[in-house]
Amino acid sequence: MRKPIIAGNWKMYKTAFEAVDFVKNLKPEVSDVHDRAIVICPPHPVLKDVGDVIRDSNIALGAQNLFWEDEGAYTGEVSAPMLKSVGCTYVIIGHSERRQFFGETDETVNKKLFAALKHNLFPIVCIGETLEQREKGETFEVIEKQIREGLKNLVISNWSLVVIAYEPVWAIGTGKTATPQQAQEVHAFIRGLLPRDVAQEIRILYGGSVKPDNIKELMAQPDIDGGLVGGASLKIESFEKIVKY
Ligand code: PEP
């Protein structure tokens, strides 16, 4: 059985006050939810403050990015040991916004993946096709390349921490969700690309305009193991409903 994960990606939203206020209010609302993992991924400057509020609760802390070296002259970057030191247990890698605006490639995704695994962080590796690629019929080819190159050189023991998020780029922040059937089709394809020994254990999350009114149907699909939620994770009301789908 794969334990579902509902992860909120706050992107570049919320000041320290807003972030702390949010988790203080969310914590009691979801304290009785134990059959799924709840993860909040705030911006780096507020990780410590948010981590302090949710320590010893059923809400886990995740970062939105990391650099692959442990330390060094890399101005502006943060490393896996730094994320661990403020309480992170998850880290998003290769989000499409980072691929689009910050030059992330399957090669950098792979380096970051190994940095996360070295420090026992659950990497949430994001993959997904653009609208143009979908319309040209290239979805499966794109996904296969992202999996083969972004997740290359993993040995079987590495896989236990890995989480994959399928996020069609055309569905992110657009209000256009993939239909549950479209998502399931790609999720099943992704699972088919994974090593047979681990394929049934790997969590594959869906991301792209997940909302309270579509989460249930998405989660009813056999290969959808959770959601990576952007916009709807910024309000307690909608995030709580998604967590409790
Ligand atoms: C995301 O940030 O990964 C995401 C899927 O955003 P949204 O839910 O707003 O589409």
PDB file of C-alpha atoms and ligand atoms in Angstrom:
ATOM      1  CA  MET A   1       0.000   0.000   0.000  1.00  0.00           C
ATOM      2  CA  ARG A   2       1.330   3.422  -0.963  1.00  0.00           C
ATOM      3  CA  LYS A   3       0.617   6.087   1.652  1.00  0.00           C
ATOM      4  CA  PRO A   4      -0.780   9.133  -0.189  1.00  0.00           C
ATOM      5  CA  ILE A   5       0.989  12.479   0.021  1.00  0.00           C
ATOM      6  CA  ILE A   6      -0.690  15.874  -0.180  1.00  0.00           C
ATOM      7  CA  ALA A   7       2.025  18.499  -0.595  1.00  0.00           C
ATOM      8  CA  GLY A   8       1.485  22.246  -0.733  1.00  0.00           C
ATOM      9  CA  ASN A   9       3.922  24.220  -2.868  1.00  0.00           C
ATOM     10  CA  TRP A  10       3.661  27.827  -1.738  1.00  0.00           C
ATOM     11  CA  LYS A  11       5.986  29.045  -4.503  1.00  0.00           C
ATOM     12  CA  MET A  12       7.075  32.669  -3.830  1.00  0.00           C
ATOM     13  CA  TYR A  13       4.162  33.539  -1.554  1.00  0.00           C
ATOM     14  CA  LYS A  14       3.849  34.424   2.151  1.00  0.00           C
ATOM     15  CA  THR A  15       5.973  36.554   4.448  1.00  0.00           C
ATOM     16  CA  ALA A  16       7.241  35.156   7.765  1.00  0.00           C
ATOM     17  CA  PHE A  17       4.166  36.391   9.639  1.00  0.00           C
ATOM     18  CA  GLU A  18       1.718  35.011   7.065  1.00  0.00           C
ATOM     19  CA  ALA A  19       3.509  31.668   6.899  1.00  0.00           C
ATOM     20  CA  VAL A  20       3.588  31.120  10.662  1.00  0.00           C
ATOM     21  CA  ASP A  21      -0.011  32.239  11.032  1.00  0.00           C
ATOM     22  CA  PHE A  22      -1.061  29.753   8.330  1.00  0.00           C
ATOM     23  CA  VAL A  23       0.570  26.701   9.897  1.00  0.00           C
ATOM     24  CA  LYS A  24      -0.564  27.643  13.420  1.00  0.00           C
ATOM     25  CA  ASN A  25      -4.131  27.618  12.122  1.00  0.00           C
ATOM     26  CA  LEU A  26      -3.755  24.568   9.876  1.00  0.00           C
ATOM     27  CA  LYS A  27      -2.197  22.332  12.541  1.00  0.00           C
ATOM     28  CA  PRO A  28      -5.289  21.746  14.715  1.00  0.00           C
ATOM     29  CA  GLU A  29      -7.535  21.352  11.654  1.00  0.00           C
ATOM     30  CA  VAL A  30      -5.582  18.359  10.315  1.00  0.00           C
ATOM     31  CA  SER A  31      -4.241  16.858  13.541  1.00  0.00           C
ATOM     32  CA  ASP A  32      -6.399  13.747  13.203  1.00  0.00           C
ATOM     33  CA  VAL A  33      -5.261  12.910   9.652  1.00  0.00           C
ATOM     34  CA  HIS A  34      -2.804  10.014   9.791  1.00  0.00           C
ATOM     35  CA  ASP A  35      -3.499   7.890   6.740  1.00  0.00           C
ATOM     36  CA  ARG A  36      -1.760  10.313   4.372  1.00  0.00           C
ATOM     37  CA  ALA A  37       1.343  12.468   4.574  1.00  0.00           C
ATOM     38  CA  ILE A  38       0.820  16.243   4.659  1.00  0.00           C
ATOM     39  CA  VAL A  39       3.736  18.362   3.462  1.00  0.00           C
ATOM     40  CA  ILE A  40       4.111  22.151   3.347  1.00  0.00           C
ATOM     41  CA  CYS A  41       6.825  23.628   1.121  1.00  0.00           C
ATOM     42  CA  PRO A  42       7.276  27.322   1.998  1.00  0.00           C
ATOM     43  CA  PRO A  43       9.904  29.695   0.568  1.00  0.00           C
ATOM     44  CA  HIS A  44      13.402  29.268   2.040  1.00  0.00           C
ATOM     45  CA  PRO A  45      13.445  32.321   4.365  1.00  0.00           C
ATOM     46  CA  VAL A  46      10.497  31.002   6.386  1.00  0.00           C
ATOM     47  CA  LEU A  47      11.414  27.310   6.535  1.00  0.00           C
ATOM     48  CA  LYS A  48      12.813  27.556  10.054  1.00  0.00           C
ATOM     49  CA  ASP A  49       9.845  29.483  11.449  1.00  0.00           C
ATOM     50  CA  VAL A  50       7.324  27.146   9.832  1.00  0.00           C
ATOM     51  CA  GLY A  51       9.389  24.126  10.898  1.00  0.00           C
ATOM     52  CA  ASP A  52       9.331  25.285  14.515  1.00  0.00           C
ATOM     53  CA  VAL A  53       5.510  25.470  14.500  1.00  0.00           C
ATOM     54  CA  ILE A  54       4.955  22.045  12.921  1.00  0.00           C
ATOM     55  CA  ARG A  55       7.705  20.163  14.741  1.00  0.00           C
ATOM     56  CA  ASP A  56       6.277  16.949  16.300  1.00  0.00           C
ATOM     57  CA  SER A  57       3.034  17.339  14.352  1.00  0.00           C
ATOM     58  CA  ASN A  58       1.696  15.298  11.427  1.00  0.00           C
ATOM     59  CA  ILE A  59       2.693  18.057   8.978  1.00  0.00           C
ATOM     60  CA  ALA A  60       6.084  17.638   7.340  1.00  0.00           C
ATOM     61  CA  LEU A  61       8.327  20.395   6.050  1.00  0.00           C
ATOM     62  CA  GLY A  62       9.610  20.523   2.479  1.00  0.00           C
ATOM     63  CA  ALA A  63      11.779  22.949   0.534  1.00  0.00           C
ATOM     64  CA  GLN A  64      11.142  24.064  -3.041  1.00  0.00           C
ATOM     65  CA  ASN A  65      14.709  23.605  -4.284  1.00  0.00           C
ATOM     66  CA  LEU A  66      18.277  22.801  -3.224  1.00  0.00           C
ATOM     67  CA  PHE A  67      21.802  22.882  -4.647  1.00  0.00           C
ATOM     68  CA  TRP A  68      23.795  19.674  -5.096  1.00  0.00           C
ATOM     69  CA  GLU A  69      26.939  20.566  -3.122  1.00  0.00           C
ATOM     70  CA  ASP A  70      26.892  20.432   0.689  1.00  0.00           C
ATOM     71  CA  GLU A  71      28.619  23.817   1.015  1.00  0.00           C
ATOM     72  CA  GLY A  72      30.860  26.191  -0.914  1.00  0.00           C
ATOM     73  CA  ALA A  73      31.060  29.484  -2.785  1.00  0.00           C
ATOM     74  CA  TYR A  74      27.636  29.289  -4.422  1.00  0.00           C
ATOM     75  CA  THR A  75      26.008  32.620  -3.613  1.00  0.00           C
ATOM     76  CA  GLY A  76      22.278  32.395  -3.169  1.00  0.00           C
ATOM     77  CA  GLU A  77      22.056  28.617  -3.035  1.00  0.00           C
ATOM     78  CA  VAL A  78      21.064  26.316  -0.165  1.00  0.00           C
ATOM     79  CA  SER A  79      22.207  22.751   0.475  1.00  0.00           C
ATOM     80  CA  ALA A  80      20.621  19.556   1.726  1.00  0.00           C
ATOM     81  CA  PRO A  81      22.375  19.724   5.151  1.00  0.00           C
ATOM     82  CA  MET A  82      21.049  23.286   5.579  1.00  0.00           C
ATOM     83  CA  LEU A  83      17.507  22.150   4.763  1.00  0.00           C
ATOM     84  CA  LYS A  84      17.845  19.240   7.194  1.00  0.00           C
ATOM     85  CA  SER A  85      19.093  21.580   9.909  1.00  0.00           C
ATOM     86  CA  VAL A  86      15.813  23.538   9.852  1.00  0.00           C
ATOM     87  CA  GLY A  87      13.621  20.447   9.873  1.00  0.00           C
ATOM     88  CA  CYS A  88      12.986  19.648   6.204  1.00  0.00           C
ATOM     89  CA  THR A  89      12.258  16.061   5.298  1.00  0.00           C
ATOM     90  CA  TYR A  90      11.136  16.672   1.686  1.00  0.00           C
ATOM     91  CA  VAL A  91      12.455  18.761  -1.193  1.00  0.00           C
ATOM     92  CA  ILE A  92      10.856  19.572  -4.551  1.00  0.00           C
ATOM     93  CA  ILE A  93      13.271  19.089  -7.454  1.00  0.00           C
ATOM     94  CA  GLY A  94      12.913  20.220 -11.072  1.00  0.00           C
ATOM     95  CA  HIS A  95       9.592  22.046 -10.765  1.00  0.00           C
ATOM     96  CA  SER A  96       8.554  23.264 -14.216  1.00  0.00           C
ATOM     97  CA  GLU A  97       8.881  26.890 -13.073  1.00  0.00           C
ATOM     98  CA  ARG A  98      12.521  26.194 -12.232  1.00  0.00           C
ATOM     99  CA  ARG A  99      13.028  24.452 -15.562  1.00  0.00           C
ATOM    100  CA  GLN A 100      11.342  27.362 -17.373  1.00  0.00           C
ATOM    101  CA  PHE A 101      12.804  30.384 -15.547  1.00  0.00           C
ATOM    102  CA  PHE A 102      16.009  29.144 -13.904  1.00  0.00           C
ATOM    103  CA  GLY A 103      17.585  26.834 -16.441  1.00  0.00           C
ATOM    104  CA  GLU A 104      17.003  23.526 -14.661  1.00  0.00           C
ATOM    105  CA  THR A 105      17.618  20.502 -16.869  1.00  0.00           C
ATOM    106  CA  ASP A 106      17.328  16.762 -16.429  1.00  0.00           C
ATOM    107  CA  GLU A 107      21.066  16.822 -15.670  1.00  0.00           C
ATOM    108  CA  THR A 108      20.744  19.314 -12.777  1.00  0.00           C
ATOM    109  CA  VAL A 109      17.668  17.436 -11.570  1.00  0.00           C
ATOM    110  CA  ASN A 110      19.742  14.271 -11.380  1.00  0.00           C
ATOM    111  CA  LYS A 111      22.523  15.973  -9.387  1.00  0.00           C
ATOM    112  CA  LYS A 112      20.001  17.476  -6.970  1.00  0.00           C
ATOM    113  CA  LEU A 113      18.265  14.135  -6.629  1.00  0.00           C
ATOM    114  CA  PHE A 114      21.491  12.494  -5.466  1.00  0.00           C
ATOM    115  CA  ALA A 115      22.171  15.365  -3.039  1.00  0.00           C
ATOM    116  CA  ALA A 116      18.724  14.905  -1.494  1.00  0.00           C
ATOM    117  CA  LEU A 117      19.126  11.127  -1.220  1.00  0.00           C
ATOM    118  CA  LYS A 118      22.592  11.443   0.328  1.00  0.00           C
ATOM    119  CA  HIS A 119      21.001  13.387   3.171  1.00  0.00           C
ATOM    120  CA  ASN A 120      17.865  11.275   3.474  1.00  0.00           C
ATOM    121  CA  LEU A 121      15.455  13.876   2.156  1.00  0.00           C
ATOM    122  CA  PHE A 122      12.418  12.661   0.208  1.00  0.00           C
ATOM    123  CA  PRO A 123      12.917  14.202  -3.259  1.00  0.00           C
ATOM    124  CA  ILE A 124       9.689  15.140  -5.069  1.00  0.00           C
ATOM    125  CA  VAL A 125      10.928  15.049  -8.663  1.00  0.00           C
ATOM    126  CA  CYS A 126       8.684  17.003 -11.037  1.00  0.00           C
ATOM    127  CA  ILE A 127       8.175  16.052 -14.648  1.00  0.00           C
ATOM    128  CA  GLY A 128       5.603  17.026 -17.264  1.00  0.00           C
ATOM    129  CA  GLU A 129       5.015  18.086 -20.835  1.00  0.00           C
ATOM    130  CA  THR A 130       4.181  21.541 -22.186  1.00  0.00           C
ATOM    131  CA  LEU A 131       0.983  22.255 -24.109  1.00  0.00           C
ATOM    132  CA  GLU A 132       2.928  22.373 -27.361  1.00  0.00           C
ATOM    133  CA  GLN A 133       4.477  18.974 -26.667  1.00  0.00           C
ATOM    134  CA  ARG A 134       1.067  17.482 -25.809  1.00  0.00           C
ATOM    135  CA  GLU A 135      -0.516  18.898 -28.941  1.00  0.00           C
ATOM    136  CA  LYS A 136       2.294  17.478 -31.075  1.00  0.00           C
ATOM    137  CA  GLY A 137       1.708  14.052 -29.535  1.00  0.00           C
ATOM    138  CA  GLU A 138       5.071  14.064 -27.753  1.00  0.00           C
ATOM    139  CA  THR A 139       3.846  13.596 -24.158  1.00  0.00           C
ATOM    140  CA  PHE A 140       5.108  10.066 -23.632  1.00  0.00           C
ATOM    141  CA  GLU A 141       8.447  10.721 -25.318  1.00  0.00           C
ATOM    142  CA  VAL A 142       9.018  13.811 -23.117  1.00  0.00           C
ATOM    143  CA  ILE A 143       8.054  11.980 -19.936  1.00  0.00           C
ATOM    144  CA  GLU A 144      10.261   9.020 -20.783  1.00  0.00           C
ATOM    145  CA  LYS A 145      13.281  11.273 -21.376  1.00  0.00           C
ATOM    146  CA  GLN A 146      12.686  13.173 -18.104  1.00  0.00           C
ATOM    147  CA  ILE A 147      12.482   9.898 -16.177  1.00  0.00           C
ATOM    148  CA  ARG A 148      15.435   8.213 -17.911  1.00  0.00           C
ATOM    149  CA  GLU A 149      17.748  11.231 -17.566  1.00  0.00           C
ATOM    150  CA  GLY A 150      16.491  12.926 -14.406  1.00  0.00           C
ATOM    151  CA  LEU A 151      16.373   9.686 -12.442  1.00  0.00           C
ATOM    152  CA  LYS A 152      19.360   7.919 -13.984  1.00  0.00           C
ATOM    153  CA  ASN A 153      21.970   5.912 -12.069  1.00  0.00           C
ATOM    154  CA  LEU A 154      19.700   5.151  -9.112  1.00  0.00           C
ATOM    155  CA  VAL A 155      20.299   1.754  -7.529  1.00  0.00           C
ATOM    156  CA  ILE A 156      17.380  -0.157  -6.076  1.00  0.00           C
ATOM    157  CA  SER A 157      18.129   0.944  -2.489  1.00  0.00           C
ATOM    158  CA  ASN A 158      17.950   4.631  -3.569  1.00  0.00           C
ATOM    159  CA  TRP A 159      14.383   4.337  -4.774  1.00  0.00           C
ATOM    160  CA  SER A 160      12.630   3.971  -1.404  1.00  0.00           C
ATOM    161  CA  LEU A 161      12.677   7.736  -0.775  1.00  0.00           C
ATOM    162  CA  VAL A 162      11.841   8.848  -4.304  1.00  0.00           C
ATOM    163  CA  VAL A 163       8.530  10.575  -5.007  1.00  0.00           C
ATOM    164  CA  ILE A 164       7.602  11.614  -8.554  1.00  0.00           C
ATOM    165  CA  ALA A 165       5.176  14.430  -9.382  1.00  0.00           C
ATOM    166  CA  TYR A 166       3.563  14.412 -12.806  1.00  0.00           C
ATOM    167  CA  GLU A 167       2.682  18.025 -13.507  1.00  0.00           C
ATOM    168  CA  PRO A 168       1.546  18.806 -17.050  1.00  0.00           C
ATOM    169  CA  VAL A 169       2.920  22.321 -17.546  1.00  0.00           C
ATOM    170  CA  TRP A 170      -0.292  23.442 -19.273  1.00  0.00           C
ATOM    171  CA  ALA A 171      -2.256  22.625 -16.115  1.00  0.00           C
ATOM    172  CA  ILE A 172      -0.056  24.488 -13.609  1.00  0.00           C
ATOM    173  CA  GLY A 173      -1.635  27.679 -12.313  1.00  0.00           C
ATOM    174  CA  THR A 174      -4.011  27.784 -15.290  1.00  0.00           C
ATOM    175  CA  GLY A 175      -7.159  26.376 -13.710  1.00  0.00           C
ATOM    176  CA  LYS A 176      -7.069  23.680 -16.429  1.00  0.00           C
ATOM    177  CA  THR A 177      -6.728  20.312 -14.738  1.00  0.00           C
ATOM    178  CA  ALA A 178      -5.835  17.203 -16.682  1.00  0.00           C
ATOM    179  CA  THR A 179      -8.853  14.927 -16.630  1.00  0.00           C
ATOM    180  CA  PRO A 180      -8.454  12.043 -14.180  1.00  0.00           C
ATOM    181  CA  GLN A 181      -8.215   9.749 -17.233  1.00  0.00           C
ATOM    182  CA  GLN A 182      -5.481  11.860 -18.866  1.00  0.00           C
ATOM    183  CA  ALA A 183      -3.536  11.927 -15.604  1.00  0.00           C
ATOM    184  CA  GLN A 184      -4.008   8.205 -14.938  1.00  0.00           C
ATOM    185  CA  GLU A 185      -2.792   7.359 -18.430  1.00  0.00           C
ATOM    186  CA  VAL A 186       0.497   9.182 -17.847  1.00  0.00           C
ATOM    187  CA  HIS A 187       0.871   7.936 -14.253  1.00  0.00           C
ATOM    188  CA  ALA A 188       0.506   4.336 -15.422  1.00  0.00           C
ATOM    189  CA  PHE A 189       3.040   5.015 -18.180  1.00  0.00           C
ATOM    190  CA  ILE A 190       5.503   6.463 -15.615  1.00  0.00           C
ATOM    191  CA  ARG A 191       5.074   3.459 -13.324  1.00  0.00           C
ATOM    192  CA  GLY A 192       5.794   1.219 -16.283  1.00  0.00           C
ATOM    193  CA  LEU A 193       9.147   2.968 -16.766  1.00  0.00           C
ATOM    194  CA  LEU A 194      10.296   2.337 -13.182  1.00  0.00           C
ATOM    195  CA  PRO A 195      12.385  -0.688 -12.188  1.00  0.00           C
ATOM    196  CA  ARG A 196      10.048  -3.614 -11.712  1.00  0.00           C
ATOM    197  CA  ASP A 197      11.236  -4.313  -8.132  1.00  0.00           C
ATOM    198  CA  VAL A 198      10.171  -0.892  -6.870  1.00  0.00           C
ATOM    199  CA  ALA A 199       7.503   0.292  -9.321  1.00  0.00           C
ATOM    200  CA  GLN A 200       4.546  -0.628  -7.115  1.00  0.00           C
ATOM    201  CA  GLU A 201       6.024   1.186  -4.093  1.00  0.00           C
ATOM    202  CA  ILE A 202       6.851   4.554  -5.648  1.00  0.00           C
ATOM    203  CA  ARG A 203       4.430   7.391  -4.967  1.00  0.00           C
ATOM    204  CA  ILE A 204       3.454   9.332  -8.102  1.00  0.00           C
ATOM    205  CA  LEU A 205       1.682  12.610  -7.309  1.00  0.00           C
ATOM    206  CA  TYR A 206      -0.418  14.631  -9.715  1.00  0.00           C
ATOM    207  CA  GLY A 207       0.002  18.414  -9.884  1.00  0.00           C
ATOM    208  CA  GLY A 208      -1.759  21.016 -11.977  1.00  0.00           C
ATOM    209  CA  SER A 209      -4.728  23.031 -10.698  1.00  0.00           C
ATOM    210  CA  VAL A 210      -5.649  20.516  -7.992  1.00  0.00           C
ATOM    211  CA  LYS A 211      -8.673  21.948  -6.166  1.00  0.00           C
ATOM    212  CA  PRO A 212     -11.130  20.736  -3.494  1.00  0.00           C
ATOM    213  CA  ASP A 213     -13.628  19.830  -6.224  1.00  0.00           C
ATOM    214  CA  ASN A 214     -11.336  17.653  -8.347  1.00  0.00           C
ATOM    215  CA  ILE A 215      -9.050  15.949  -5.808  1.00  0.00           C
ATOM    216  CA  LYS A 216     -11.416  13.090  -5.007  1.00  0.00           C
ATOM    217  CA  GLU A 217     -11.779  11.979  -8.589  1.00  0.00           C
ATOM    218  CA  LEU A 218      -8.044  12.279  -9.192  1.00  0.00           C
ATOM    219  CA  MET A 219      -7.284  10.234  -6.067  1.00  0.00           C
ATOM    220  CA  ALA A 220      -9.705   7.531  -7.210  1.00  0.00           C
ATOM    221  CA  GLN A 221      -7.317   6.655 -10.051  1.00  0.00           C
ATOM    222  CA  PRO A 222      -5.220   3.574  -9.310  1.00  0.00           C
ATOM    223  CA  ASP A 223      -1.838   5.154 -10.096  1.00  0.00           C
ATOM    224  CA  ILE A 224      -2.386   8.598  -8.535  1.00  0.00           C
ATOM    225  CA  ASP A 225      -0.877   8.595  -5.054  1.00  0.00           C
ATOM    226  CA  GLY A 226      -1.367  12.199  -4.000  1.00  0.00           C
ATOM    227  CA  GLY A 227      -1.253  15.788  -5.106  1.00  0.00           C
ATOM    228  CA  LEU A 228       1.305  18.558  -5.428  1.00  0.00           C
ATOM    229  CA  VAL A 229      -0.852  21.615  -4.882  1.00  0.00           C
ATOM    230  CA  GLY A 230       0.145  25.178  -5.753  1.00  0.00           C
ATOM    231  CA  GLY A 231      -2.525  27.896  -5.668  1.00  0.00           C
ATOM    232  CA  ALA A 232      -5.032  25.968  -3.571  1.00  0.00           C
ATOM    233  CA  SER A 233      -2.419  25.345  -0.846  1.00  0.00           C
ATOM    234  CA  LEU A 234      -2.244  29.058  -0.035  1.00  0.00           C
ATOM    235  CA  LYS A 235      -5.624  29.185   1.713  1.00  0.00           C
ATOM    236  CA  ILE A 236      -6.329  27.036   4.762  1.00  0.00           C
ATOM    237  CA  GLU A 237      -9.892  26.378   3.685  1.00  0.00           C
ATOM    238  CA  SER A 238      -9.007  24.906   0.295  1.00  0.00           C
ATOM    239  CA  PHE A 239      -5.855  23.113   1.442  1.00  0.00           C
ATOM    240  CA  GLU A 240      -7.668  21.488   4.360  1.00  0.00           C
ATOM    241  CA  LYS A 241     -10.403  20.250   2.016  1.00  0.00           C
ATOM    242  CA  ILE A 242      -7.807  18.792  -0.337  1.00  0.00           C
ATOM    243  CA  VAL A 243      -5.975  17.098   2.555  1.00  0.00           C
ATOM    244  CA  LYS A 244      -9.271  15.576   3.692  1.00  0.00           C
ATOM    245  CA  TYR A 245     -10.480  14.600   0.195  1.00  0.00           C
TER     246      TYR A 245
HETATM  247  C1  PEP B   1       2.500  23.552  -8.480  1.00  0.00           C
HETATM  248  O1  PEP B   1       2.905  24.575  -7.966  1.00  0.00           O
HETATM  249  O2  PEP B   1       3.244  22.572  -8.528  1.00  0.00           O
HETATM  250  C2  PEP B   1       1.141  23.524  -9.044  1.00  0.00           C
HETATM  251  C3  PEP B   1       0.701  22.409  -9.540  1.00  0.00           C
HETATM  252  O3  PEP B   1       0.431  24.705  -9.018  1.00  0.00           O
HETATM  253  P1  PEP B   1      -1.172  24.865  -9.192  1.00  0.00           P
HETATM  254  O4  PEP B   1      -1.813  23.879  -8.232  1.00  0.00           O
HETATM  255  O5  PEP B   1      -1.460  26.285  -8.812  1.00  0.00           O
HETATM  256  O6  PEP B   1      -1.513  24.542 -10.596  1.00  0.00           O
END
